[in-house]
Amino acid sequence: MRIGIFFVVDGVLISDTLSVEQCQQYGDHAEHGAHYDYWSKLKPSTAAESAFKAHAYDYYPRGRVVFDINRHQVKLYVDRCIDAEALVTIQAAFELTNNTRVSYDEHYQCHRCNQMFVDDFDEIDE
Ligand SMILES: [Zn+2]
């Protein structure tokens, strides 16, 4: 079981994970990573990572896996448009069981979900 953040870029999962034991605890839950920091520090080495960097950090669907320490329960927070196929990929990458609770979190909105979205990032590839 792993904890962390992820993005789904045209079907490809880009994630930053740690094992639960290595994670920082915040009150009653453990988590790892920050979406913006990860995006800003990433040096792309694949096509998906290049596409990811060609837009603002919140352009692609994203989410987070946290561990609820009191309940000993993993929670998977996702953007509304992450589909069943992407969920399977996420569960495999984070070594989660099929019965992991999935929540749709308004914090995680991509350019399609967020009507206020502005891609305020200069595209270098165009
Ligand atoms: Zn979305």
XYZ file of C-alpha atoms and ligand atoms in Angstrom:
127
model
C 0.000 0.000 0.000
C 1.325 3.385 -1.010
C 0.294 6.952 -0.265
C 0.725 10.011 -2.433
C -0.506 12.073 -5.338
C -1.189 11.351 -8.984
C -2.230 12.796 -12.300
C -3.836 11.004 -15.238
C -2.370 12.385 -18.467
C -4.144 10.994 -21.549
C -4.538 7.632 -19.817
C -0.989 7.550 -18.414
C -0.551 7.679 -14.655
C 2.059 10.077 -13.283
C 2.457 9.664 -9.544
C 4.572 10.518 -6.531
C 4.231 7.865 -3.836
C 5.730 6.629 -0.583
C 4.979 3.631 1.588
C 2.678 4.395 4.534
C 5.571 3.945 6.987
C 7.609 6.653 5.253
C 4.804 9.212 5.149
C 4.389 12.287 7.211
C 1.483 12.293 9.607
C -0.889 15.222 9.769
C -3.165 14.812 12.787
C -5.233 11.690 12.171
C -4.026 10.947 8.654
C -0.835 10.309 6.709
C -0.197 11.803 3.313
C 2.580 12.595 0.867
C 3.230 15.084 -1.887
C 1.888 18.322 -3.316
C 0.448 18.576 -6.816
C 1.818 21.984 -7.713
C 5.301 21.315 -6.303
C 5.522 18.006 -8.113
C 4.470 19.583 -11.397
C 6.830 22.551 -11.067
C 9.887 20.409 -10.214
C 9.314 17.643 -12.758
C 11.851 17.402 -15.602
C 9.890 15.586 -18.315
C 11.465 12.426 -19.744
C 8.417 10.791 -21.383
C 5.773 11.938 -23.862
C 3.126 11.959 -21.109
C 5.341 14.032 -18.833
C 5.982 16.507 -21.658
C 2.222 16.824 -22.266
C 1.739 17.246 -18.518
C 4.285 20.082 -18.389
C 2.806 21.806 -21.439
C -0.225 22.912 -19.386
C -0.936 24.405 -15.996
C -0.507 21.957 -13.100
C -4.281 21.535 -12.704
C -5.100 20.908 -16.375
C -5.168 17.101 -16.170
C -7.327 15.038 -13.777
C -5.594 14.422 -10.470
C -6.110 12.987 -7.020
C -4.575 11.805 -3.799
C -4.335 8.668 -1.675
C -4.274 9.241 2.098
C -4.251 6.896 5.061
C -6.705 7.418 7.910
C -4.654 6.422 10.949
C -7.562 6.037 13.393
C -9.701 3.931 11.071
C -6.760 2.112 9.453
C -8.375 2.882 6.148
C -7.069 4.130 2.824
C -8.976 6.887 1.072
C -8.689 7.637 -2.602
C -9.700 11.150 -3.621
C -10.167 11.732 -7.325
C -11.307 14.206 -9.915
C -14.849 13.510 -11.159
C -13.730 12.567 -14.661
C -11.269 9.848 -13.669
C -12.898 6.791 -15.224
C -13.071 3.136 -14.166
C -10.111 2.183 -16.313
C -7.916 4.880 -14.745
C -9.095 3.812 -11.276
C -7.805 0.286 -11.909
C -4.406 1.707 -12.923
C -4.325 3.916 -9.830
C -5.269 1.042 -7.517
C -2.519 -1.129 -9.017
C 0.148 1.597 -8.769
C -0.734 2.356 -5.155
C -1.109 -1.352 -4.325
C -4.678 -0.808 -3.104
C -7.426 -3.371 -2.728
C -10.556 -3.274 -4.869
C -12.700 -2.186 -1.930
C -10.781 1.051 -1.368
C -13.172 3.910 -0.740
C -13.254 6.373 -3.620
C -14.368 9.947 -2.980
C -14.872 12.716 -5.465
C -13.211 15.793 -4.086
C -14.003 19.315 -5.296
C -10.362 20.230 -4.619
C -9.383 18.089 -7.561
C -10.817 19.556 -10.703
C -9.184 19.412 -14.088
C -9.776 21.803 -16.964
C -12.935 19.899 -17.969
C -14.504 19.912 -14.476
C -13.539 23.405 -13.455
C -15.533 25.998 -15.348
C -13.264 28.730 -13.993
C -10.162 27.005 -15.343
C -7.569 29.232 -17.018
C -4.567 27.554 -18.617
C -2.245 30.383 -17.662
C 0.867 28.709 -18.836
C 2.756 29.415 -22.051
C 2.845 26.378 -24.260
C 6.311 25.807 -25.669
C 5.370 23.138 -28.169
C 3.031 25.191 -30.333
Zn -11.958 16.531 -14.379
